Coordinates of C-alpha atoms and ligand atoms in Angstrom, one line a residue:
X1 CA 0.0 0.0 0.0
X2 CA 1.5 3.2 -1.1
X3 CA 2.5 5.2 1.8
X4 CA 1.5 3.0 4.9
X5 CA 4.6 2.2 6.9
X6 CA 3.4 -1.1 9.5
X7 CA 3.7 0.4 12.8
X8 CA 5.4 -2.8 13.7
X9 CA 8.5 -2.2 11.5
X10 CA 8.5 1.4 11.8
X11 CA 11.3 2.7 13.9
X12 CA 11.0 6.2 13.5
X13 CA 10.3 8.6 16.7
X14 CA 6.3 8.5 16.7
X15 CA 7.0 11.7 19.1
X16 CA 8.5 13.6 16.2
X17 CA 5.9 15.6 14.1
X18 CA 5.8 14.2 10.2
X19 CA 5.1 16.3 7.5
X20 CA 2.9 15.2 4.5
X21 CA 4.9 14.4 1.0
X22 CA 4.0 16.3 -1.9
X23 CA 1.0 16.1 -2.5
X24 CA -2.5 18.3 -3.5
X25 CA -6.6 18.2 -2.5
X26 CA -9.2 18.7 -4.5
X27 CA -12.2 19.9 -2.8
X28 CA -15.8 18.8 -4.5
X29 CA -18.7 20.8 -3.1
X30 CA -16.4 23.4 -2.3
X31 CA -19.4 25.5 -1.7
X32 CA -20.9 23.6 1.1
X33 CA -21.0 23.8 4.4
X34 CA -18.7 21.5 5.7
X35 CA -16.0 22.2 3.2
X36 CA -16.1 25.9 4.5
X37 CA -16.7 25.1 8.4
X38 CA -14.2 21.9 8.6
X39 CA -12.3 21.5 5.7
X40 CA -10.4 24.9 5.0
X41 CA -9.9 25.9 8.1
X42 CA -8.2 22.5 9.1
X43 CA -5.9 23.1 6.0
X44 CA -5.2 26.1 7.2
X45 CA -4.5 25.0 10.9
X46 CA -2.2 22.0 9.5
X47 CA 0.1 24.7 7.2
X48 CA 0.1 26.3 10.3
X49 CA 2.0 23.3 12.4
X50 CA 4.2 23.2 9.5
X51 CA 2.5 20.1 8.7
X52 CA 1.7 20.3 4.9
X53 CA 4.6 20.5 2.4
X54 CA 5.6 23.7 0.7
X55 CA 4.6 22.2 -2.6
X56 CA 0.8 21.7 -1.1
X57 CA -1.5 23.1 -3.4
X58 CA -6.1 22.9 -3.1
X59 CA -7.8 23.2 -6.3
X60 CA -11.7 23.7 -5.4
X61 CA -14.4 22.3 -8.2
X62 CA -17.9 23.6 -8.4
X63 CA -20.4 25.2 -10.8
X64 CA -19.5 29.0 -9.5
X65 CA -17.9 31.2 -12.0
X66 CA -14.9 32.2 -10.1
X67 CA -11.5 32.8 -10.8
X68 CA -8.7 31.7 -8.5
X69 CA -8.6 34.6 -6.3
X70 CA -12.6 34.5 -6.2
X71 CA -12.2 30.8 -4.4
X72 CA -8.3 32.3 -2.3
X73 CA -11.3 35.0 -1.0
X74 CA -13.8 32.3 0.0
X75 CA -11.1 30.5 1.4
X76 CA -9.6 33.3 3.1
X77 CA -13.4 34.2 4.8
X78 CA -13.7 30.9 6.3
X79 CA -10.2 30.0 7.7
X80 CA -10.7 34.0 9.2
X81 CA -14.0 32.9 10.9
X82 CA -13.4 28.8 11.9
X83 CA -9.4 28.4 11.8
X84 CA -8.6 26.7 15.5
X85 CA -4.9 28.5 15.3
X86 CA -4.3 32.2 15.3
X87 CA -4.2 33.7 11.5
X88 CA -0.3 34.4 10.7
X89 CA 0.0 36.0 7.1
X90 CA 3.3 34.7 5.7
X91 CA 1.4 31.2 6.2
X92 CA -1.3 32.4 4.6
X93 CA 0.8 33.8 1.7
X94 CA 2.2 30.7 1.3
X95 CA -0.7 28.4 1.3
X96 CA -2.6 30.6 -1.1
X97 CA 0.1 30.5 -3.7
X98 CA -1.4 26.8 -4.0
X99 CA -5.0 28.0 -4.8
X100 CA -6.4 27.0 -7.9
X101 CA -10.4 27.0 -8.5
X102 CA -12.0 24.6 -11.8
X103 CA -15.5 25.7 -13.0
X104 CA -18.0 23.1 -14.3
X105 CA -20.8 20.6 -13.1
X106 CA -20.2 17.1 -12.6
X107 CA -21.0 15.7 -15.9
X108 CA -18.9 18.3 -18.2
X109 CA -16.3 16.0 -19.6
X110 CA -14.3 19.4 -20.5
X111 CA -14.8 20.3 -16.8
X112 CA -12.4 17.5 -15.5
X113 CA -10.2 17.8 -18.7
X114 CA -9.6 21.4 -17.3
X115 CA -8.9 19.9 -13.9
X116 CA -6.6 17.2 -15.1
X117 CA -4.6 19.9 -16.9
X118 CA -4.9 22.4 -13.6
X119 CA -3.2 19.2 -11.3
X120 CA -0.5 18.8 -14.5
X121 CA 0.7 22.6 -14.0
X122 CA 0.6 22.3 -10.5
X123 CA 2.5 19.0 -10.1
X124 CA 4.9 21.2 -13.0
X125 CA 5.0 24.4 -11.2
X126 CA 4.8 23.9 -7.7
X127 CA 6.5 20.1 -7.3
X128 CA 3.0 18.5 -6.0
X129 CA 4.5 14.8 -7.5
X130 CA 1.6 13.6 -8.9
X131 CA -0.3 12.7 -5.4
X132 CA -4.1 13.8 -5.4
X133 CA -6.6 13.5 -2.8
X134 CA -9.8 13.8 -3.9
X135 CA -12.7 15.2 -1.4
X136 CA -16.0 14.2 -2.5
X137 CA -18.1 17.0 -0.2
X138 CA -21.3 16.0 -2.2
X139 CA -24.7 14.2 -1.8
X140 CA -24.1 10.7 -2.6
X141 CA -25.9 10.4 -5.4
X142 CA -23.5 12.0 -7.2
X143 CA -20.5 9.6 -6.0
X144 CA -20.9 7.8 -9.1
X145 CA -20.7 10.4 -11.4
X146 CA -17.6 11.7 -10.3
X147 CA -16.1 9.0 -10.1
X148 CA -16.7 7.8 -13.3
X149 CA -14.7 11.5 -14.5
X150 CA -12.1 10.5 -12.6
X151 CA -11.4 7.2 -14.0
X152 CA -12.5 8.8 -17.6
X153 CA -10.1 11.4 -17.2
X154 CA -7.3 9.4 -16.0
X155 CA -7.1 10.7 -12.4
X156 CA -8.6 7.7 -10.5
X157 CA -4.9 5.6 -11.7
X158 CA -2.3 7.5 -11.2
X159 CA 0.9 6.7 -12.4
X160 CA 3.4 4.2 -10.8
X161 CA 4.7 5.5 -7.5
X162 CA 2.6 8.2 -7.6
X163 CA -0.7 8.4 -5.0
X164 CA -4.6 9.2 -5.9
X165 CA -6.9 9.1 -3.2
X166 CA -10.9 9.3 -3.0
X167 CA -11.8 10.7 0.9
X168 CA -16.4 9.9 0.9
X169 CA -18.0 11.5 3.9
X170 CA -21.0 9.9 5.2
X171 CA -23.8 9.0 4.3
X172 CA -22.4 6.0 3.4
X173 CA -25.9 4.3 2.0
X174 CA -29.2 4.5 3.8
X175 CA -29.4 0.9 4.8
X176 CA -27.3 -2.0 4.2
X177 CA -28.5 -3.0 0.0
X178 CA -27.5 1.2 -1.0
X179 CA -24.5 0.8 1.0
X180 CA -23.9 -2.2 -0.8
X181 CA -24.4 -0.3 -4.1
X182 CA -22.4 2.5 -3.3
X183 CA -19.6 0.9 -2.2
X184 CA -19.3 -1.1 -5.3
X185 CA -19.6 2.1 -6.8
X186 CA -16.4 3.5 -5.4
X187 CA -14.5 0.5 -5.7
X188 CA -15.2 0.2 -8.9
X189 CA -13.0 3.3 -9.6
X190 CA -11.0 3.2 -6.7
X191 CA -9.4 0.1 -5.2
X192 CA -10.6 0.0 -1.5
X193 CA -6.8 0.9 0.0
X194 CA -7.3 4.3 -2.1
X195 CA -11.1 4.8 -0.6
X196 CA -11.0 6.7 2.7
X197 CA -14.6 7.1 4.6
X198 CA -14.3 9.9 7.0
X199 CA -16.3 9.2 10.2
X200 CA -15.1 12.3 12.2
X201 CA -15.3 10.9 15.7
X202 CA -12.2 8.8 15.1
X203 CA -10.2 12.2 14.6
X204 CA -11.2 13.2 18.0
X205 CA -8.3 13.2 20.7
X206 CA -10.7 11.8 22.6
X207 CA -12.0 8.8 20.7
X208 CA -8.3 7.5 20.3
X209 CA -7.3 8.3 23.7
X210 CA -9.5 5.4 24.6
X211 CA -6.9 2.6 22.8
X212 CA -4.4 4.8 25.2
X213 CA -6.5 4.1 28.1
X214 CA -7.5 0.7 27.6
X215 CA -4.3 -0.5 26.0
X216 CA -1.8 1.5 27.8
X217 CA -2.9 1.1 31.3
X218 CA -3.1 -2.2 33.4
X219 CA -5.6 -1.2 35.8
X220 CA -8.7 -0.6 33.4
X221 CA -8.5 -4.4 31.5
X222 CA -9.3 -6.7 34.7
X223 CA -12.7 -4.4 35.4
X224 CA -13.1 -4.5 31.6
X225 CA -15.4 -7.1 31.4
X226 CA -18.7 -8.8 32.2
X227 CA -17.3 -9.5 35.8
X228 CA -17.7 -5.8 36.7
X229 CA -19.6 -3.9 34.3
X230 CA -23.3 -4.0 34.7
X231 CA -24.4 -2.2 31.4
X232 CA -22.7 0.5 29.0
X233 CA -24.1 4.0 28.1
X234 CA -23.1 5.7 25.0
X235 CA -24.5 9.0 24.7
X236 CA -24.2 11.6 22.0
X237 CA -27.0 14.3 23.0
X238 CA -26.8 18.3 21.0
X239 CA -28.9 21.1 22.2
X240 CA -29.0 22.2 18.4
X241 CA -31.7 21.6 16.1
X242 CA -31.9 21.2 12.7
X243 CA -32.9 25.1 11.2
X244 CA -31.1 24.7 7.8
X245 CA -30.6 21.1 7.3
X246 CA -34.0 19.5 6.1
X247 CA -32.6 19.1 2.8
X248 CA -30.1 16.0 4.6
X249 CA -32.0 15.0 7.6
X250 CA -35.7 14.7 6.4
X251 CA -36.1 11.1 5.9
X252 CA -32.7 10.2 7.6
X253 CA -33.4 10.5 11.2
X254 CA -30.9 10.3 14.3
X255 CA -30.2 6.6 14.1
X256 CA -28.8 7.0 9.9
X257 CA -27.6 10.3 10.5
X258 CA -25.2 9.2 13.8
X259 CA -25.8 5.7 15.6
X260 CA -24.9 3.8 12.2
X261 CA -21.4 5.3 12.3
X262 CA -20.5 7.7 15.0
X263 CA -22.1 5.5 17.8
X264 CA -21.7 2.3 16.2
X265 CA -17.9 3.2 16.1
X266 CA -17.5 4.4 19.9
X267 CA -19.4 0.9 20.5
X268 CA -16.3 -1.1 18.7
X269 CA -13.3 0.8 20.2
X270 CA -14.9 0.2 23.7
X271 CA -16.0 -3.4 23.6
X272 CA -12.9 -4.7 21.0
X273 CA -10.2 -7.1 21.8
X274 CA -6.8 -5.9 22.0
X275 CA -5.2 -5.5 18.8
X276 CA -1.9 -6.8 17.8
X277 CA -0.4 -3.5 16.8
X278 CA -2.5 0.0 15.6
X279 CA -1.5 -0.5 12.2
X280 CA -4.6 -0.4 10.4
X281 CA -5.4 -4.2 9.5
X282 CA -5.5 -5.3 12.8
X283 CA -7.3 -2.0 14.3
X284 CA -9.9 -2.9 11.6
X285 CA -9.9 -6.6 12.0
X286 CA -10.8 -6.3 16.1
X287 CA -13.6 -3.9 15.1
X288 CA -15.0 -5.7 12.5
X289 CA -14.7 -8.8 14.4
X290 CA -17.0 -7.4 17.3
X291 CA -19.2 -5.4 15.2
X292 CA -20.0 -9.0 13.9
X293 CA -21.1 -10.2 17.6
X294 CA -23.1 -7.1 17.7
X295 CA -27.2 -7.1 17.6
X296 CA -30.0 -4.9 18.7
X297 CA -32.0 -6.3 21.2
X298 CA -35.7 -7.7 20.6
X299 CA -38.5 -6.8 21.1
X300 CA -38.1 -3.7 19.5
X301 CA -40.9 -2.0 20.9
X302 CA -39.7 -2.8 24.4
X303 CA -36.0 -1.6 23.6
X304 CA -35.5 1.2 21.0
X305 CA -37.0 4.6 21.7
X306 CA -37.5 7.1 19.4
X307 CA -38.7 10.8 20.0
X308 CA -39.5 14.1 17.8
X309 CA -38.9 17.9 19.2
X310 CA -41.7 19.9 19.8
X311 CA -41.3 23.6 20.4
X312 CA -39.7 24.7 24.3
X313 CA -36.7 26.5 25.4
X314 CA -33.1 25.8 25.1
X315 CA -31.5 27.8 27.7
X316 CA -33.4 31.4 27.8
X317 CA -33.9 30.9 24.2
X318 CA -37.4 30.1 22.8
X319 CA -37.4 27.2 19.9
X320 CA -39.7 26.0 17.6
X321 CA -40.6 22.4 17.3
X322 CA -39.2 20.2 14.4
X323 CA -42.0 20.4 12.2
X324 CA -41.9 24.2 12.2
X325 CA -38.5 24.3 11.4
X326 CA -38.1 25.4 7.7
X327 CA -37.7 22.9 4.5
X328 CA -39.5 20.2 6.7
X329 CA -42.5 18.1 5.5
X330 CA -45.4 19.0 8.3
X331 CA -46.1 15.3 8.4
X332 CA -42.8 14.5 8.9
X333 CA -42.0 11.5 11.1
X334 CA -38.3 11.7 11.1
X335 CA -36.9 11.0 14.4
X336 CA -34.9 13.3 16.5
X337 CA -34.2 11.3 19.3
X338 CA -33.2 7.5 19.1
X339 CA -32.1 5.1 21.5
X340 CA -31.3 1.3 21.0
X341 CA -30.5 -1.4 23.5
X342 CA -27.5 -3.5 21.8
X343 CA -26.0 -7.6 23.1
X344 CA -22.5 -7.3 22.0
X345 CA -22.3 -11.8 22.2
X346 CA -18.9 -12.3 23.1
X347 CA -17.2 -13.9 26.1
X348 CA -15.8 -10.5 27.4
X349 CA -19.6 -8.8 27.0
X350 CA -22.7 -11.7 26.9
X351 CA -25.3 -10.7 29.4
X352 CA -24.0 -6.7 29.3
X353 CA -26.7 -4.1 27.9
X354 CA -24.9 -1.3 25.6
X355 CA -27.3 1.5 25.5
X356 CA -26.9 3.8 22.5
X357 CA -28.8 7.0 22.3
X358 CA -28.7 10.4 20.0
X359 CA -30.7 13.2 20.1
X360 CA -31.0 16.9 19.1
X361 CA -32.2 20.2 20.8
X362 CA -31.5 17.9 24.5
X363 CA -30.7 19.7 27.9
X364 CA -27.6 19.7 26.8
X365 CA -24.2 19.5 24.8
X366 CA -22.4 16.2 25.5
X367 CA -20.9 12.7 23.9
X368 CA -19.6 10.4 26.1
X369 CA -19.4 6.5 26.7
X370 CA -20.5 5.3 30.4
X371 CA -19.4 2.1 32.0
X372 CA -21.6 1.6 35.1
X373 CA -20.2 -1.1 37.4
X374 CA -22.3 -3.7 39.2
X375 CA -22.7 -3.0 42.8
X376 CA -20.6 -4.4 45.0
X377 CA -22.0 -8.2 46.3
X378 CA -22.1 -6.7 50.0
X379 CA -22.3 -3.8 52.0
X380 CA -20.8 -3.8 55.9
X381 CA -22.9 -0.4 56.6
X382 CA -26.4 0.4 57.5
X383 CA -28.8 0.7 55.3
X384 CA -29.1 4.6 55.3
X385 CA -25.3 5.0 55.3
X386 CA -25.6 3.9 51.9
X387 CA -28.5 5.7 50.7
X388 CA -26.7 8.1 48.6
X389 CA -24.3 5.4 47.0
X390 CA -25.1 4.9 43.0
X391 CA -23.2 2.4 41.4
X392 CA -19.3 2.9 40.1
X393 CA -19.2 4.4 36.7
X394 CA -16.2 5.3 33.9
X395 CA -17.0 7.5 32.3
X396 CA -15.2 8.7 29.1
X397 CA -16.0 12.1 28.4
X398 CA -15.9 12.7 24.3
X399 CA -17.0 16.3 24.2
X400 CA -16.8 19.4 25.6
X401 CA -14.9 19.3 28.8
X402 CA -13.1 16.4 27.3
X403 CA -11.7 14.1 29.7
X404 CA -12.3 11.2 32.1
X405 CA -14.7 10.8 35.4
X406 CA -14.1 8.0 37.9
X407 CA -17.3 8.3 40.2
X408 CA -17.1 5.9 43.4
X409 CA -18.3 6.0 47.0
X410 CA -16.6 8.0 50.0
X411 CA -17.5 8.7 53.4
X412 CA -19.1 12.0 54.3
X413 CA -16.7 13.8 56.7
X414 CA -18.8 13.7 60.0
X415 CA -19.0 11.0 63.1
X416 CA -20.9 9.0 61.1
X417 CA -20.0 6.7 58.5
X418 CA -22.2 7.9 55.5
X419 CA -20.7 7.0 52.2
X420 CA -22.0 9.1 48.9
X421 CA -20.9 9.4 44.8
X422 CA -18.0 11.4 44.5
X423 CA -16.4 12.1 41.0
X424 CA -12.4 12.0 40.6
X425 CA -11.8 14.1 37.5
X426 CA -8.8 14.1 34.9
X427 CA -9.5 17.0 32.2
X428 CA -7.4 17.3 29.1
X429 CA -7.3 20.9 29.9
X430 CA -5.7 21.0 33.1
X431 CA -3.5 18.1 32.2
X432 CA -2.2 19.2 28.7
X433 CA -0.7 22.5 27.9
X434 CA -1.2 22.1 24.1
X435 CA -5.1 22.2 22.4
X436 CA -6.1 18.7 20.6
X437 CA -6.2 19.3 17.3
X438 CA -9.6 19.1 14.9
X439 CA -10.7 16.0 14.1
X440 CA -10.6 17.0 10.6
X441 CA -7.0 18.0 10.8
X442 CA -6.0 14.8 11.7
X443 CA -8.3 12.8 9.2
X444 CA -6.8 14.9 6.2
X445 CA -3.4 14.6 7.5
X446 CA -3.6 10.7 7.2
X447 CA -5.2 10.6 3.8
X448 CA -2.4 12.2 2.7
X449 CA 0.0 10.0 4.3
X450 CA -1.9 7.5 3.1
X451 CA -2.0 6.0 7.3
X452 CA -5.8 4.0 7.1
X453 CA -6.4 3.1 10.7
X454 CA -9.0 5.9 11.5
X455 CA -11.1 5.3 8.5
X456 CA -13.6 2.7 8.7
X457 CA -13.6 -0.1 6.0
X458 CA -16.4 -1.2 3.8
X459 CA -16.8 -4.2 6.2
X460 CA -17.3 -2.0 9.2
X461 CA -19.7 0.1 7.2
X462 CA -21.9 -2.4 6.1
X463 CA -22.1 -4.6 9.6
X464 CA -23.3 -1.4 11.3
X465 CA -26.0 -1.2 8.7
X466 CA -26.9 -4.9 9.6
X467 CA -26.9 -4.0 13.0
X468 CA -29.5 -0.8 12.3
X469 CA -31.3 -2.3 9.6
X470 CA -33.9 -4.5 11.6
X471 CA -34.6 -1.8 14.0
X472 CA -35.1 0.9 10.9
X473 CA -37.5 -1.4 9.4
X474 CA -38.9 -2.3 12.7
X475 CA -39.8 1.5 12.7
X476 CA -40.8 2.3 9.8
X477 CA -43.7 -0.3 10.1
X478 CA -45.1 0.5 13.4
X479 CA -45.8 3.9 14.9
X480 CA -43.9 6.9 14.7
X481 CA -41.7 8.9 17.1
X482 CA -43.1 10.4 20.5
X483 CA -42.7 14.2 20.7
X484 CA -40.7 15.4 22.8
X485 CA -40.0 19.4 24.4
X486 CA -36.8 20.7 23.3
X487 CA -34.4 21.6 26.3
X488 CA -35.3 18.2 27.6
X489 CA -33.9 14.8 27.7
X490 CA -35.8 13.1 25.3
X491 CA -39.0 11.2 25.0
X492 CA -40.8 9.4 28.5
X493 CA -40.3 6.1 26.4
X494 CA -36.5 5.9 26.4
X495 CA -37.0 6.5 30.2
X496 CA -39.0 3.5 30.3
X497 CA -37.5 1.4 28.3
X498 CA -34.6 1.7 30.1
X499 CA -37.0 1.2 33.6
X500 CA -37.9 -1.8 31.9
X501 CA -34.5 -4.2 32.3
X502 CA -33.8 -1.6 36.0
X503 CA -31.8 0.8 34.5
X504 CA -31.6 4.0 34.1
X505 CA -30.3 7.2 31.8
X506 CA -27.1 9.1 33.5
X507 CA -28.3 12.7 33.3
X508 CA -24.9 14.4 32.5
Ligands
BG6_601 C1 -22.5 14.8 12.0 C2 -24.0 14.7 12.0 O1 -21.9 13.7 11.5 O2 -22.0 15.0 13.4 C3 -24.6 16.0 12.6 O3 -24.4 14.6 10.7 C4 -24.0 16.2 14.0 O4 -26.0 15.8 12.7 C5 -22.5 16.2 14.0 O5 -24.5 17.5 14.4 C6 -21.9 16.4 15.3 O6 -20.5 16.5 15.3 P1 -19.7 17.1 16.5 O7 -18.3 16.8 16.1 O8 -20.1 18.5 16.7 O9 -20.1 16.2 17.7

């Protein structure tokens, strides 16, 4: 695989910072959101760690009659307003001498003849070897199309020695058979070790920092198992709504939009085997290996919940309910809210309950995966010593306030011996002098070292749609989702279904 140095062999200083090859990125949808919230501003912060090479060039493609310095200014507008590092002008200078911007639609043959030629003069001019990553920031319905230019106009195959990668963002397919199809799609043009699916919770600090803290430390694997762990919470809850975005989410829902791979891939990372090195085979092969024991729980009505927002307040702020929100269908009955009760059937997990659950416009901001420890098998006090004791939790805290909570029991000072939940805090920002970086930043860095292990493969992709697919049907057939007021924690029936098996939601 061009690029990919096994971690096993690799001898260099993984403490030194390593700086892409020659290379460029071409930006698809360079228009859209995400390109100008995410993707220039993390180009910009990596040229700012010295991280990109001096030859890097971004050539942006889209239907907007612009000229180069037209694009350099939109560019320039959103690394001003979303760049994580401060703006320093001789970077700037420097990274804009790399700008180039293509005009055309996705089925102008001419169009990517024009592009072709652009990446020619740049790898001419400005020493960008060949190497291309392209960023399909489009609906996937167009995948094909482009791809299909590509391979027509001889960008898909590169040259010997010489690097062309396709990064896909999500959706990847809206249940497992369009997955299926897309995929085959892609790898028709593109051999899978040149496909790279972006799931941006694997470029958070925090998502990798649980290999560091499962895999690094000795005290977390004895507790890690079905011994000690009653049940597993994985919560990803935004007070946002979705003003803006009914052209994606209407019809999708919380459960396609962000338990199929966010979730799905916070699942893997925290009930996986140990992997025989991080190089990317065997990260993927542990993943895929307990995605595969991995099943949502029957009867569906008893555990999946799934809500709606109706109008209420987030904060001092009035909202307005999902169905008022613009470009949505006022019979709409995409969900919100969802929450699924998952077996993960191995011998480290049978008989643990992994609760997943997503929603938007919630009490609150917050992602993070909860173990919740089985009470211990006897107490020496009396009974209303203990009163106040919950049970034992771990809690890994993705986002904000990243960090990690231990929550145990401790005696109130006093004469008596009263024990109650205390929390023992570590916080990336008291710990750490230096800011994580953007998930983005990392992703694109590895594309263009061509470094795998944080992208899901096909494989993953399509066993997390055969873990959602029975529950989405399941749904789709019987009832629709239970409002909900927005500023709240979701609908009364994820409360109860988690009542139900004597559980209940941590309220973060
Ligand atoms: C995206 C989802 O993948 O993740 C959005 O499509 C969601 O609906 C977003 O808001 C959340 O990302 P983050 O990094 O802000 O937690």
């Amino acid at each position: 695989m061009t690029g990919w140095v096994n971690p096993l062999r690799d001898k260099r200083d993984k403490r030194m910072p390593r700086i892409a090859g020659p290379c460029g990125i071409v930006i698809f949808g360079v228009t859209g959101d995400l390109s100008r919230k995410k993707l220039m501003p993390a180009i910009y912060d990596l040229a700012n760690r010295g991280l990109l090479p001096a030859s890097f060039s971004l050539v942006g493609f889209a239907r907007r009659d612009w000229a180069d310095e037209d694009f350099g200014q939109v560019v320039y507008e959103a690394v001003k307003k979303h760049a994580r590092t401060p703006f320093r002008q001789e970077v700037w200078d420097r990274l804009a001498e790399g700008f180039r911007f293509v005009q055309g639609t996705f089925d102008d043959d001419a169009a990517f003849a024009r592009l072709a030629e652009t990446l020619e003069k740049l790898d001419a001019e400005r020493g960008t070897g060949g190497n291309h990553a392209f960023y399909l920031s489009i609906p996937p319905k167009a995948f094909q199309q482009v791809c299909e230019q590509l391979q027509k106009s001889g960008l898909a195959r590169p040259q010997e020695g010489r690097w062309s990668r396709v990064v896909i963002e999500k959706p990847f397919g809206h249940d497992l058979q369009s997955a299926r199809e897309l995929n085959a799609v892609v790898n028709s043009v593109f051999p899978e070790e040149s496909v790279f699916r972006i799931d941006h919770y694997l470029g958070k600090e925090t998502v990798q920092n649980i290999l560091a803290l499962r895999f690094a430390n000795e005290f977390y694997e004895p507790i890690w198992n079905n011994n000690y762990v009653d049940s597993v919470q994985i919560t990803m809850a935004e007070d946002i709504g979705l003003g803006g975005r009914a052209g994606y989410y209407d019809g999708v829902g919380a459960a396609r939009d962000v338990i199929q791979n966010h979730l799905l891939q916070l699942l893997a990372l925290t009930a996986m085997e140990e992997p025989a090195s991080f190089g990317p085979h065997e990260l993927q092969a542990e993943k895929i290996k307990v995605l595969s024991a991995t099943q949502a729980v029957q009867p569906f009505d008893q555990t999946t919940a799934r809500g709606q927002y109706a109008a209420g307040w987030q904060g001092s702020e009035k909202v307005v309910g999902l169905l008022e929100e613009e470009g949505f269908s006022k019979d709409s009955t995409t969900e919100t809210y969802a929450a699924i009760m998952l077996d993960v059937d191995t011998r480290r997990w049978a008989g643990v309950p992994f609760f997943l659950r997503t929603g938007k416009r919630l009490g609150r901001r917050v992602t993070e995966i909860a173990l919740i420890f089985k009470r211990a098998p006897h107490l020496p006090f009396d009974k209303t010593m203990t009163e106040e004791l919950g049970q034992n939790a771990l809690v890994i805290r993705v986002q904000p306030d990243e960090g990690i909570t231990t929550r145990f029991g401790s005696k109130v000072p006093g004469t008596a011996m009263e024990v109650r939940d205390v929390n023992m805090d570590f916080s990336y920002g008291s710990a750490f002098a230096e800011d994580s970086p953007e998930a983005y930043e990392r992703l694109i860095l590895d594309v263009l070292f061509g470094e795998p292990s944080l992208f899901p493969v096909n494989r993953e992709v399509e066993l997390s749609w055969e873990i959602l697919d029975p529950v989405l049907d399941y749904w789709a057939t019987h009832g629709k989702p239970e409002a909900y007021e927005a500023g709240t924690w979701g609908p009364a029936s994820a409360d109860e279904m988690l009542h139900r098996v004597g559980r209940e939601w941590r309220r973060p």
